[in-house]
Coordinates of C-alpha atoms in Angstrom, one line a residue:
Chain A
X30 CA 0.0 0.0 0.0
X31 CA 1.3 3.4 -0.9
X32 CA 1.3 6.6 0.9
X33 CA -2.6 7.6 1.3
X34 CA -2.7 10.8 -1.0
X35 CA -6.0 12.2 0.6
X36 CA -6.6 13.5 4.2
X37 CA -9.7 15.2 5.5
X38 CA -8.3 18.6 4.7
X39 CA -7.5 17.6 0.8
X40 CA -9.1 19.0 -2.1
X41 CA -10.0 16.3 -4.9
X42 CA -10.1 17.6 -8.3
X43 CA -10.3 16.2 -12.0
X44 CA -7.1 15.9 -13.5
X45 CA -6.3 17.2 -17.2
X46 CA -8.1 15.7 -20.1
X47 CA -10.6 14.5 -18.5
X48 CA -14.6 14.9 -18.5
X49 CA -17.1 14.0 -16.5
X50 CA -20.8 13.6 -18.2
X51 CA -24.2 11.2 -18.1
X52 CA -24.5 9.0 -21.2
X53 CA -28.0 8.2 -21.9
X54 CA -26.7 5.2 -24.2
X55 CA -24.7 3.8 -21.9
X56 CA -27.4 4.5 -18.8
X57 CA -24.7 5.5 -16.4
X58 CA -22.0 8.3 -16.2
X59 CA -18.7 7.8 -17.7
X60 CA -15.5 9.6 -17.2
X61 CA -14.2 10.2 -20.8
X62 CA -10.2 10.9 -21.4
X63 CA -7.9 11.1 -24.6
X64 CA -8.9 8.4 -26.1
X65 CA -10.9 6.5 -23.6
X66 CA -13.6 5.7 -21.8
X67 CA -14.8 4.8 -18.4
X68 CA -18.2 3.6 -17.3
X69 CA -19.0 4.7 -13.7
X70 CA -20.9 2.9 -11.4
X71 CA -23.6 4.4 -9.0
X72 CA -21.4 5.0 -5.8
X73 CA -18.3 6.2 -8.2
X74 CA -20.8 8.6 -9.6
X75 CA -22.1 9.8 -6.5
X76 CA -18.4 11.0 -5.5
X77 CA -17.0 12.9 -8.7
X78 CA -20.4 14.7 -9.6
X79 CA -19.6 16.8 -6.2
X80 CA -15.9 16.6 -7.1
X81 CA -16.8 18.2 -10.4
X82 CA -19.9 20.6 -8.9
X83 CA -17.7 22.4 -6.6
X84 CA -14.0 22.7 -4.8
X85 CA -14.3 21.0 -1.3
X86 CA -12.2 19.2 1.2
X87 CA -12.9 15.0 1.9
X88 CA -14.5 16.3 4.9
X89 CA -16.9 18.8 3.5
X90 CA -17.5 16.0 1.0
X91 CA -18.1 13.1 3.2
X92 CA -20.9 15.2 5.0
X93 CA -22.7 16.1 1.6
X94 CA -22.7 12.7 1.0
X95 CA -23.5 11.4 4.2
X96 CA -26.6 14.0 4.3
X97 CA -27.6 12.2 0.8
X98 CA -27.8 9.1 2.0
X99 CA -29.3 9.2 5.3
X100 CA -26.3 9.4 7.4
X101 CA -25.0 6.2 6.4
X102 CA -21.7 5.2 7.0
X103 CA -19.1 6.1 4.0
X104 CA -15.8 7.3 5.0
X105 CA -14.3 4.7 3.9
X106 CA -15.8 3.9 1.0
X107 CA -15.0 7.7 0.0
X108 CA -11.3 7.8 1.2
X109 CA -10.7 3.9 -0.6
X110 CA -12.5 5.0 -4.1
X111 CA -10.3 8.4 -4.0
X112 CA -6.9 6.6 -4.1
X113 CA -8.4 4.2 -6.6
X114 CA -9.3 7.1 -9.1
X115 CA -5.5 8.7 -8.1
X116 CA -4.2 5.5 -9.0
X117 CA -5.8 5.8 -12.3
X118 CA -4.7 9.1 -12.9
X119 CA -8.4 10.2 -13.1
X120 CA -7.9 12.8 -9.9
X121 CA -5.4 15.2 -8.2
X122 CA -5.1 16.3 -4.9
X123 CA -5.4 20.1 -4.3
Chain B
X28 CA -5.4 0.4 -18.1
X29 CA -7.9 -2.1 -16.0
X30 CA -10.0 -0.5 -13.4
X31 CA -12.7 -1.9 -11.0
X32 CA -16.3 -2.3 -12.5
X33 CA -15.8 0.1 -15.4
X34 CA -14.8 -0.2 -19.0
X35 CA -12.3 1.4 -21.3
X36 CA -11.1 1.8 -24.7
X37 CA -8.1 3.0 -25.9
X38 CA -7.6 3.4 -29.8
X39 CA -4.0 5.2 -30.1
X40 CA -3.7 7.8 -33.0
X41 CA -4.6 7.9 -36.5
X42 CA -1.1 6.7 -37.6
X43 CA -0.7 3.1 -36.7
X44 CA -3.3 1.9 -34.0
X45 CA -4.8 -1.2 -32.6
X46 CA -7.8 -0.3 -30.1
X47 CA -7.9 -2.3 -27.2
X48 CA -11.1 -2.2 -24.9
X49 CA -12.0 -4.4 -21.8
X50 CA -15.3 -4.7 -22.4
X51 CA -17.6 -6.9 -20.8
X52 CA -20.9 -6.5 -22.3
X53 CA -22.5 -7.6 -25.2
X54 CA -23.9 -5.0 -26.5
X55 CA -22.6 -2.9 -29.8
X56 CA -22.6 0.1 -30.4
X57 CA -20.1 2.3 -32.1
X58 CA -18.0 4.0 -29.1
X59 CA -15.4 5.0 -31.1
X60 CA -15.9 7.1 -34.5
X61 CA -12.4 8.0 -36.6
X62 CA -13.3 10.7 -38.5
X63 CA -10.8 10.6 -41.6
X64 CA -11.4 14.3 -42.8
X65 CA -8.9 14.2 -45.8
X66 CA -6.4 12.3 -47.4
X67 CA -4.2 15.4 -47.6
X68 CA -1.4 15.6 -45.9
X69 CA 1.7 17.8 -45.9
X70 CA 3.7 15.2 -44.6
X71 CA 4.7 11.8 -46.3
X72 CA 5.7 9.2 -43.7
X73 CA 6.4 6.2 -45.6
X74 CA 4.7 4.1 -42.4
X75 CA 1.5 5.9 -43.5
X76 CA -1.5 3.6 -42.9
X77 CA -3.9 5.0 -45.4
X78 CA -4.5 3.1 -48.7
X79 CA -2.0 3.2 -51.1
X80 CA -4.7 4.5 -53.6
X81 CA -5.8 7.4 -51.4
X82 CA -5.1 9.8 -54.8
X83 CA -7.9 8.2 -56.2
X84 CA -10.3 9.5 -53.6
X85 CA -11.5 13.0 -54.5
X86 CA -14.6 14.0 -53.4
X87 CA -14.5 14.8 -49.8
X88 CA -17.8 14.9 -47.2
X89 CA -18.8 18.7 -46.4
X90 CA -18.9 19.9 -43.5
X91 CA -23.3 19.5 -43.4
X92 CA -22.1 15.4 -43.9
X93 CA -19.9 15.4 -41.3
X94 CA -22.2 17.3 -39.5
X95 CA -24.7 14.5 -39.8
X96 CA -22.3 11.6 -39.6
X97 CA -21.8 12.6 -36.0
X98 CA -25.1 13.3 -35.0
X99 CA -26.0 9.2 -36.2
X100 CA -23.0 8.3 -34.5
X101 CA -23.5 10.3 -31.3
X102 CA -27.2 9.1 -31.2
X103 CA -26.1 5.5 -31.7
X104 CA -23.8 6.0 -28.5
X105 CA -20.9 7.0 -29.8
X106 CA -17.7 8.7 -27.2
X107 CA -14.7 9.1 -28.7
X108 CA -14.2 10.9 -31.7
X109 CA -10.9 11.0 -33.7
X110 CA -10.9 13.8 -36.0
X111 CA -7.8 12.2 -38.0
X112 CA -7.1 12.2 -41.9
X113 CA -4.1 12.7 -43.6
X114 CA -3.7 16.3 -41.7
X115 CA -7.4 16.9 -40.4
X116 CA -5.9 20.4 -40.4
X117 CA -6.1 21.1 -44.0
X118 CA -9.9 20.9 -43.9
X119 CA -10.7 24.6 -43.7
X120 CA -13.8 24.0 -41.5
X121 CA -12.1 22.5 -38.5
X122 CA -13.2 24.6 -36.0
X123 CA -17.0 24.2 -37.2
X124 CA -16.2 20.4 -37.0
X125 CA -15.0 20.5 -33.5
X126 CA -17.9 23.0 -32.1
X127 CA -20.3 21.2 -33.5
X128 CA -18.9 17.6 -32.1
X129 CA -18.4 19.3 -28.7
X130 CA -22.0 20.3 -28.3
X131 CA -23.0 16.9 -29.5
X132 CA -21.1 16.1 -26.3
X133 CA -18.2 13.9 -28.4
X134 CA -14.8 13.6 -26.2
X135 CA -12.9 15.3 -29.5
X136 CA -9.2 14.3 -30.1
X137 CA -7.5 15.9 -33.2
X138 CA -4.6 13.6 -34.4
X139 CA -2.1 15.7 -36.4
X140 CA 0.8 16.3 -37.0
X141 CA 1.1 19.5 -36.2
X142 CA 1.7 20.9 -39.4
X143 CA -1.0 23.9 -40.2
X144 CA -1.4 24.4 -36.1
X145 CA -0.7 27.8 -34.8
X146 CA -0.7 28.6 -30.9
X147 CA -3.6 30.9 -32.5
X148 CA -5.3 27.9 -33.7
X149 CA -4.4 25.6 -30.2
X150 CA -6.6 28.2 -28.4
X151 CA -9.3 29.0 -30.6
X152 CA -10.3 24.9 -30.8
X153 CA -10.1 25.0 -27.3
X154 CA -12.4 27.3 -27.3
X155 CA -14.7 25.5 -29.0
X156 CA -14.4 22.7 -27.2
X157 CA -11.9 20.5 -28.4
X158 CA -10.6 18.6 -25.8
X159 CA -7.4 16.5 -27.1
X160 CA -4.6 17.6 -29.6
X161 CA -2.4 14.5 -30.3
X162 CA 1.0 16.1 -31.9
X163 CA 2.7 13.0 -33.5
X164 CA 6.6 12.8 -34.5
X165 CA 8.8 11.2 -36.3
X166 CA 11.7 10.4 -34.4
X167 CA 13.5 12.6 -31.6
X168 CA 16.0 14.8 -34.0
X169 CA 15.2 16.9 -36.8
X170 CA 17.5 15.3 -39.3
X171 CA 15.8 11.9 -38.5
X172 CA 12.3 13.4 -38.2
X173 CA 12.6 15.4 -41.2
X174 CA 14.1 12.7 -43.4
X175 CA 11.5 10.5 -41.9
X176 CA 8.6 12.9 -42.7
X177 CA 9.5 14.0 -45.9
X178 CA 9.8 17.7 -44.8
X179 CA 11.2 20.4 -42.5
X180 CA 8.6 19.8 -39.7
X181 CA 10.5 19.1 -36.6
X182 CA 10.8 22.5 -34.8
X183 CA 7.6 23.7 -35.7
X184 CA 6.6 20.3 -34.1
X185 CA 8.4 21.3 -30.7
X186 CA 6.7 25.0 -30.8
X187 CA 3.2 23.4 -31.1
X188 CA 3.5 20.4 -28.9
X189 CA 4.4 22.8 -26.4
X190 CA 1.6 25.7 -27.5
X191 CA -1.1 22.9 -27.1
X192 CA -0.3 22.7 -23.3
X193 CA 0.2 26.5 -22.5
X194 CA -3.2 26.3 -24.2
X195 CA -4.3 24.1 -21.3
X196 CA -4.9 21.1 -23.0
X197 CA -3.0 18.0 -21.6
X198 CA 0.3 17.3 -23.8
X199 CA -0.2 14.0 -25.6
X200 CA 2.7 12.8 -28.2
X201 CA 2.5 10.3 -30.4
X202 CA 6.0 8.7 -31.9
X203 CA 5.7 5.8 -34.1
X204 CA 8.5 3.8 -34.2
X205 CA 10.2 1.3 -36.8
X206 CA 13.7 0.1 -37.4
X207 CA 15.0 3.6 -38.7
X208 CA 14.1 5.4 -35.6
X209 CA 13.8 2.6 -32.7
X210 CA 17.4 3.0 -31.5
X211 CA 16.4 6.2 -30.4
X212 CA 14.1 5.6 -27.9
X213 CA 15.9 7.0 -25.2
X214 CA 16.8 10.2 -26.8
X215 CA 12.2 10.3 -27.8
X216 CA 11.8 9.8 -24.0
X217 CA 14.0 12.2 -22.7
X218 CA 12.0 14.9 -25.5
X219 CA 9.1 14.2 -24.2
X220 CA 10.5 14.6 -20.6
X221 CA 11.8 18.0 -21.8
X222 CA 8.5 18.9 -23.3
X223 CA 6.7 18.3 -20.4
X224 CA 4.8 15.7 -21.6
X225 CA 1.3 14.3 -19.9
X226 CA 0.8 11.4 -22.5
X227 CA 3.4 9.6 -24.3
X228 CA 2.2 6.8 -26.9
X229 CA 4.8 4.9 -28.4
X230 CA 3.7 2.9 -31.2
X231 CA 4.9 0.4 -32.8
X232 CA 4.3 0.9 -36.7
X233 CA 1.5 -2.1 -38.2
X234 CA 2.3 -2.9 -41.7
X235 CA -0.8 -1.8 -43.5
X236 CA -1.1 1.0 -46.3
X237 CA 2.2 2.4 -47.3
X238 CA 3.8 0.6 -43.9
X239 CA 3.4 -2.4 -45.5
X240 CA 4.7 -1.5 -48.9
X241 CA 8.0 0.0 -46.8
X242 CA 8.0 -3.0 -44.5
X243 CA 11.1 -4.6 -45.4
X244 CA 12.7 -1.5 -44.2
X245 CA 10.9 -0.4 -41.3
X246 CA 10.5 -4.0 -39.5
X247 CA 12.5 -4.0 -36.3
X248 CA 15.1 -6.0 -35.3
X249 CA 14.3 -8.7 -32.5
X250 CA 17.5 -7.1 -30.5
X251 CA 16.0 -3.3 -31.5
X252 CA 12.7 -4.6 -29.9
X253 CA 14.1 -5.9 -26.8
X254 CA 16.3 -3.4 -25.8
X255 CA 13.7 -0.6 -26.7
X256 CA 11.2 -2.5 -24.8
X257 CA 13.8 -2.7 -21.7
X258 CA 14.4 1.3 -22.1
X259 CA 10.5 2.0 -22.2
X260 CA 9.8 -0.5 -19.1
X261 CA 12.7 1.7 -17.4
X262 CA 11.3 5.1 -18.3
X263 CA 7.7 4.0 -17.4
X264 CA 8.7 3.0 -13.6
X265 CA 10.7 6.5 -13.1
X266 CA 7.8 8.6 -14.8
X267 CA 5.1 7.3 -12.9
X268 CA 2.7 9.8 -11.5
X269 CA 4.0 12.5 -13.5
X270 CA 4.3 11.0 -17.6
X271 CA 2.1 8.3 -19.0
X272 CA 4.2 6.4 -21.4
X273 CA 1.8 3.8 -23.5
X274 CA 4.1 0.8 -25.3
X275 CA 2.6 -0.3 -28.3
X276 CA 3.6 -3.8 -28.2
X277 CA 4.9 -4.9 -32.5
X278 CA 2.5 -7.7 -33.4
X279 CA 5.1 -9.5 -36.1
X280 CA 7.3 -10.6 -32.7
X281 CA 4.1 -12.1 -30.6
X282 CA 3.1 -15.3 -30.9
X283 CA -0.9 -14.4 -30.3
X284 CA -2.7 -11.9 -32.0
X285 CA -3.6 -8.4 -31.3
X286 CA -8.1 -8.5 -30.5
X287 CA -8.0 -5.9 -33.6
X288 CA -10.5 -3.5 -32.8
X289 CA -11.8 -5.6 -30.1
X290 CA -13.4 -7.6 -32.2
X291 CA -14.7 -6.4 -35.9
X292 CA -17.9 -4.3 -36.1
X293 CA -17.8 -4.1 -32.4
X294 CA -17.2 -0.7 -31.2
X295 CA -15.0 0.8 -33.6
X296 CA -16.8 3.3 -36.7
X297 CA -14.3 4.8 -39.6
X298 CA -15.5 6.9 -41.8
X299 CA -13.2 7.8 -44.8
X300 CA -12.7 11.2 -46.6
X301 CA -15.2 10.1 -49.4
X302 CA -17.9 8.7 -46.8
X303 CA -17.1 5.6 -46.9
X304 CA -17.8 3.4 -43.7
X305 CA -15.3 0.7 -42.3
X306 CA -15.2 -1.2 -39.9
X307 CA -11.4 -0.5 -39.4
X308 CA -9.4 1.8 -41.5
X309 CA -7.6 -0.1 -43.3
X310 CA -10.6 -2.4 -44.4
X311 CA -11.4 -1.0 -47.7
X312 CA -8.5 -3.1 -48.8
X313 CA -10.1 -6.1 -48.2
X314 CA -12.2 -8.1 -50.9
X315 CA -15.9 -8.4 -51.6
X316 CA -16.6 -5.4 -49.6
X317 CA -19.4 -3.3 -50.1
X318 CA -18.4 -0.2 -48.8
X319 CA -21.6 1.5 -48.0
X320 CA -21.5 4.9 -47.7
X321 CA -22.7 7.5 -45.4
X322 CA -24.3 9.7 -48.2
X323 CA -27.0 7.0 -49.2
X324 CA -27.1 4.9 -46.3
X325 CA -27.8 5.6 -42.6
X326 CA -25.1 4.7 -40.2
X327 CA -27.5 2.7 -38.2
X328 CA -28.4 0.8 -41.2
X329 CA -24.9 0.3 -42.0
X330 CA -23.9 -0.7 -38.3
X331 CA -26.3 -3.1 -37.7
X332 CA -27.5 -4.4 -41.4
X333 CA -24.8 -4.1 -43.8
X334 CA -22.8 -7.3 -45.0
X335 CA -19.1 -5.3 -44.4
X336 CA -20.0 -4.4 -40.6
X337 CA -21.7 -8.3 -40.6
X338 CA -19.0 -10.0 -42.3
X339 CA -16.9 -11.0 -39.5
X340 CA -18.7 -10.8 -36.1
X341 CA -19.3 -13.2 -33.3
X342 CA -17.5 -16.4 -34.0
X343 CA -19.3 -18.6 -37.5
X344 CA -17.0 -17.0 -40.0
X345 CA -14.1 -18.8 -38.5
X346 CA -12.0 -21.4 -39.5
X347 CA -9.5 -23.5 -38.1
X348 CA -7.5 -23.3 -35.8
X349 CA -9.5 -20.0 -34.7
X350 CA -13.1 -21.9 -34.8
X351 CA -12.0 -24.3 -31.9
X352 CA -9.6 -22.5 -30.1
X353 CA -10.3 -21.8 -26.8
X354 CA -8.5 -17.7 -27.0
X355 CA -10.6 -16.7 -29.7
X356 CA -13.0 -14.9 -27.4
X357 CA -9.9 -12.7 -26.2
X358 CA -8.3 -12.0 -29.8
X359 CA -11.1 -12.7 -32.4
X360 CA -9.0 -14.3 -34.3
X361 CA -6.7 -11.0 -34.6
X362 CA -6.9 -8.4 -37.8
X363 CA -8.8 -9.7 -40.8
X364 CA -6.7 -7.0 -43.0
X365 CA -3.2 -8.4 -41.7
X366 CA -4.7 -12.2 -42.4
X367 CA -5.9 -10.9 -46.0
X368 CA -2.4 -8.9 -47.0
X369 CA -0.7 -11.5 -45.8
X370 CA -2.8 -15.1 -47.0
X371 CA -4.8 -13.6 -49.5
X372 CA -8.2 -14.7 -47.5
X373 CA -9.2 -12.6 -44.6
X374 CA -11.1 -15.3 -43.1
X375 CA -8.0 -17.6 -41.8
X376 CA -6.4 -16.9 -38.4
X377 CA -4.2 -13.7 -38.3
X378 CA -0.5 -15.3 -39.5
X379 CA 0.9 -13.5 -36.0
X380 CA -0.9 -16.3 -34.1
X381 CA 1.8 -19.4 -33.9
X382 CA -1.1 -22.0 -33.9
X383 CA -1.7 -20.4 -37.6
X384 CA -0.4 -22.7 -40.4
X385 CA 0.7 -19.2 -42.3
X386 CA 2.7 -18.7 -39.1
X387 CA 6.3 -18.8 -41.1
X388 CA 4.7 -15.7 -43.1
X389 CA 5.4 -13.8 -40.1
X390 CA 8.6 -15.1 -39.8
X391 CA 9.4 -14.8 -43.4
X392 CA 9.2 -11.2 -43.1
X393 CA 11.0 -11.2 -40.4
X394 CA 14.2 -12.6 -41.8
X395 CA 13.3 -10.3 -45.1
X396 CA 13.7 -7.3 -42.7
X397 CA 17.0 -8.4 -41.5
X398 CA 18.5 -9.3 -45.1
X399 CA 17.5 -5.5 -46.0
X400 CA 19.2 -4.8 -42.5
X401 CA 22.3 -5.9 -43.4
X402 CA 22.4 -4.2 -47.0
X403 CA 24.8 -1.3 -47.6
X404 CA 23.3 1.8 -48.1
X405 CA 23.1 2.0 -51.5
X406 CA 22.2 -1.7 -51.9
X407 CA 19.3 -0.9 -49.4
X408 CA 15.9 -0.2 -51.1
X409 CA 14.9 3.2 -50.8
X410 CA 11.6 4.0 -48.0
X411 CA 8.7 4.9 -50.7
X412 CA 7.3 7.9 -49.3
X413 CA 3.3 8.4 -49.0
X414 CA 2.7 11.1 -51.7
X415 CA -0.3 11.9 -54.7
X416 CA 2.8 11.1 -57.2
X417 CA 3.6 7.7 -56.0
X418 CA 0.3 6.9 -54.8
X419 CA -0.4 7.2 -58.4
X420 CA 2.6 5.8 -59.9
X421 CA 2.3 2.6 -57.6
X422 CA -1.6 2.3 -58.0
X423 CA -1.4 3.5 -61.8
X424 CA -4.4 5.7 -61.4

């Protein structure tokens, strides 16, 4: 396991290239990058349409979320799928 | 280039590319359309991969055809767009193309060589929504690149690779390699360092169009490969985080095939200057096609109900070894062009694949490539360069 790149105080934001947007054809969202696609599923969605809406910290994040879903318990899911899409190159930290 | 519970393609530029795509559906729909504005070009790489009879092709779509061509294609699902050619940048309404694709809400790439960009031009598509510039070279110095491209391009190369990213636009270069150039892999890498470069792709060149008429001299070595595979390896571990570097593996030194295009008429849409519609670029070259075309025929109609796009999907067109081999969900067989150019009957296993019978085809060529190694210089023969005059000459049009 590498260094975790995100802390409470971090701001994620989309890296270069790459666009967020829904795809009716596809029935999902899909992160699209030179010359490639990724399909999204519901959870990974959930995350980078408030990365994209607006600069904010994990934390400020984590509560948005956790006020969408009825307080239920993310912070981990959040702070695992973050290094995941850093991994792929799909996010920076601010 | 696997991630969890998503899919991806990735069709490198106009110039030599496989696409690759983990898909894990069933379900086809063009995702990718190349967009082959013009066959003009002010460069003449001899590893050129449009037809050898591209003078031949005149009449050109408008821009109200393209127009159309992606609104079908967009509806039908389509992502990626490649707005490729020749030099896409010849086509005078290039920034109508792009705006138009952008608000369709296409992921626009514009493959070129550079030649005809200005950092005028860099900001004005980005403006418009372009979202990719791929700047491709010929090699790493501008004797090479120059004798390689047929023309003084080289440091007009380096001004625009590096006005597409003070444009804002991520910095994504393109070097095709062969056995002229490979050597130099290092001395590519550390450009591309220098440059500042987000994306590097290099790609091995695939012998179709003029590539294959130049093959006997552009064919790597097996001892070129290895060590430039060692040097890319090497590069890739110490750029990580900061420069993607993307190695093109050559097909003629594997012993399976490349899943060509993930699979005929599966999620990858050409369409030619002329309107033509392929299933790969290179296709047209293949017999018995029909070649429907865009101007008479919707591309639904052609996607889904045309005998070209039909010809070789799923697995009945097969034939032994392919038809009972247990791989042939993962490589489909490999490219129908390469099994066509290389057998004369596109429906045989790609000659790549070692289980093929026209295996020693593959390494035929190989040990042609080395004899034309070894030549002198003047007993070499001389790299045919992709031009209207020998285009003509060659195809005696």
């Amino acid at each position: 396991m590498s260094e975790p790149k995100f802390t409470e105080n971090s701001v994620p934001v989309l890296a270069l290239g790459y666009r967020f947007q829904w795809e009716p054809a596809q029935d999902c969202y899909v992160l699209l990058y030179p010359e490639g696609m990724v399909k999204l599923n519901p959870a990974a969605s959930e995350i980078l349409k408030r990365i994209i809406e607006k600069k904010q910290t994990v934390g400020e994040l984590i509560t948005e979320l956790k006020i969408a879903f009825d307080g239920a318990d993310l912070d981990d899911d959040v702070y695992q799928f973050l290094e995941e899409a850093h991994d792929n190159d799909w996010i920076r930290a601010e | 280039m696997t991630t969890t519970g998503s899919e991806q393609s990735k069709a490198p530029g106009s110039i030599a590319g496989s696409l690759s795509m983990d898909d894990t559906s069933n379900i086809r729909q063009p995702l990718w359309l190349l967009a082959e504005l013009t066959y003009a070009c002010p460069l003449q790489c001899p590893y050129c991969s449009n037809p050898m009879d591209f003078a031949n092709i005149k009449s050109e779509l408008t821009t109200q055809e393209w127009i159309e061509v992606f609104k079908e294609a967009r509806a039908m699902g389509a992502t990626q767009l490649g707005l490729s050619g020749g030099e896409p940048l010849v086509r005078p309404d290039i920034i109508e193309l792009i705006t138009e694709a952008r608000n369709l809400g296409f992921y626009t790439n514009l493959i070129t060589s550079g030649i005809g960009l200005t950092a005028e031009k860099a900001k004005a598509f980005k403006e418009a929504g372009l979202d990719h510039i791929q700047v491709s070279f010929q090699a790493s110095s501008e004797d090479l690149n120059n004798l390689i491209a047929g023309t003084d391009a080289f440091q007009h190369k380096i001004e625009m690779a590096k006005a597409v990213k003070a444009a804002g636009y991520p910095m994504v270069l393109c070097f095709v390699t062969h056995r002229q150039n490979i050597d130099k892999i290092d001395e590519i890498l550390d450009l591309a360092i220098n440059l500042d470069a987000d994306y590097v792709e290099l790609a091995t060149t695939q012998y179709y169009g003029w590539a294959m008429h130049n093959r006997d001299q552009l064919l790597p070595l097996k001892e070129q490969l290895v060590r430039a595979e060692a040097i890319a390896h090497e590069y890739q571990e110490k750029q990580k985080g900061n420069m993607k570097i993307y190695y093109v593996v050559p097909d003629y030194y594997e012993v399976r095939p490349k899943a060509c295009m993930n699979g005929w008429g599966n999620v990858f849409l050409t369409i030619t200057p002329d309107g033509t519609a392929l299933p790969c670029h290179a296709a047209r070259e293949l017999p018995g096609m029909e070649l429907p075309n865009v101007r008479d025929t919707s591309i639904s109609d052609i996607w889904n109900g045309s005998n070209d796009f039909n010809r070789f999907r799923g697995f009945e067109w097969m034939k032994e070894p392919c038809r009972s081999c247990d791989e042939k969900e993962k490589d489909f067989g490999g490219c129908r062009c390469q099994a066509y150019m290389l057998t004369g009957d596109p429906a045989v296993a790609d000659p790549v694949c070692d289980k093929s019978p026209h295996h020693h085809l593959i390494e035929e060529a190989i040990a042609k490539g080395r004899e034309e190694a070894a030549k002198t210089e003047e007993a070499a023969k001389p790299l045919v360069f992709r031009n209207p005059k020998n285009s003509k000459e060659i195809c005696g049009l």
